Amino acid sequence: MGQLPPSTLPQHVAIIMDGNGRWANRRQLPRVAGHRAGVENVRLIVERCAELGIRVLTVFAFSSENWRRPPTEVRLLLELFSGALEQEVEKLNQNGIRLLVIGDRAKFPGKLRRRIDKVEQLTADNEGLTLVIAANYGGRWDIAQATRRIAKAVASAELSPHEITEESIAQYLCLPSLPEPDLFIRSGGEQRISNYLLWQLAYTELYFTDCLWPDFDQAEFDQALASYATRQRRFGMTGDQVERARLPTSSTG
Ligand code: IPE
Ligand code: IPE
Ligand code: MG
């Protein structure tokens, strides 16, 4: 696929990287081999986003529900995450990529928490792609933590109840300063949100593919972008209204 015209390129892509376990099973490999291949694949997609000039990529690495997996798998997933942070920091800086981690860090071991803080600090001034990793993240957790902070602000009279609006709630959720996702991609064949960015996905275009995450290469990603480019985002308006708004002002009215 050639370069997409910038107007049809999403600014923010959010991905559920699913299907690592099945990818490994099909090869009669242990599940962790699928997770390793999955981490490798993140690099390819990050590269493609940077190359195309996408501003934000948010990937789901570990959900608040993934603690329900066997303890050995949970441990391996956290080790892989920690190892990838350590290995990638230099490359992130070379490529001008800023890294942010969203989710409840309190449950992570101290070493991992410190490593996350360090990588965020070291990449904070980078101005290229923003890579957001959702780790121990859940959309309901996000809404609950925002609500707790709003309640505190009201209790201390920093905020009055009539100032609680859709816009102000968004400021207390994760990713307040970033555009909401334009395109959501889920690999692995399931058609569900699995407690990902519940509030932020309200008007996101959804794309589901059977392709398993370790096989989701740059060509598959480009296919998702091509699908996005054909969508008409109406945000409640009529198709005609959207079309008219696209025309130069001189030819309307
Ligand atoms: C996604 O792959 C990775 C994580 C949830 C961490 P899965 O491990 O869910 O793969 P499947 O769904 O079992 O194939
Ligand atoms: C969603 O995948 C979470 C991540 C990819 C990190 P799961 O494989 O955990 O989702 P469910 O449980 O099948 O919905
Ligand atoms: Mg899965």
CSV table of C-alpha atoms in Angstrom, one decimal, residues 33 37 50-51 57 62 67 93 98 115 131 134 145 179 190 212 224 240:
chain,number,residue,atom,x,y,z
A,33,ALA,CA,6.7,-18.4,23.1
A,37,ALA,CA,6.8,-13.4,19.5
A,50,ALA,CA,6.4,6.3,13.4
A,51,GLU,CA,7.0,6.0,9.7
A,57,LEU,CA,-0.3,4.2,19.6
A,62,PHE,CA,-1.8,-6.8,30.5
A,67,TRP,CA,-4.1,-11.8,37.0
A,93,ASN,CA,15.1,7.8,22.4
A,98,ARG,CA,7.8,9.1,24.2
A,115,ARG,CA,11.7,0.9,35.7
A,131,LEU,CA,3.6,4.9,22.7
A,134,ALA,CA,-1.8,-0.3,29.1
A,145,GLN,CA,-9.9,6.0,40.0
A,179,PRO,CA,-6.7,12.8,21.4
A,190,GLU,CA,-12.6,-12.1,19.3
A,212,LEU,CA,-3.2,-13.7,15.6
A,224,ALA,CA,-6.7,-1.8,9.1
A,240,ASP,CA,-24.9,15.0,4.1
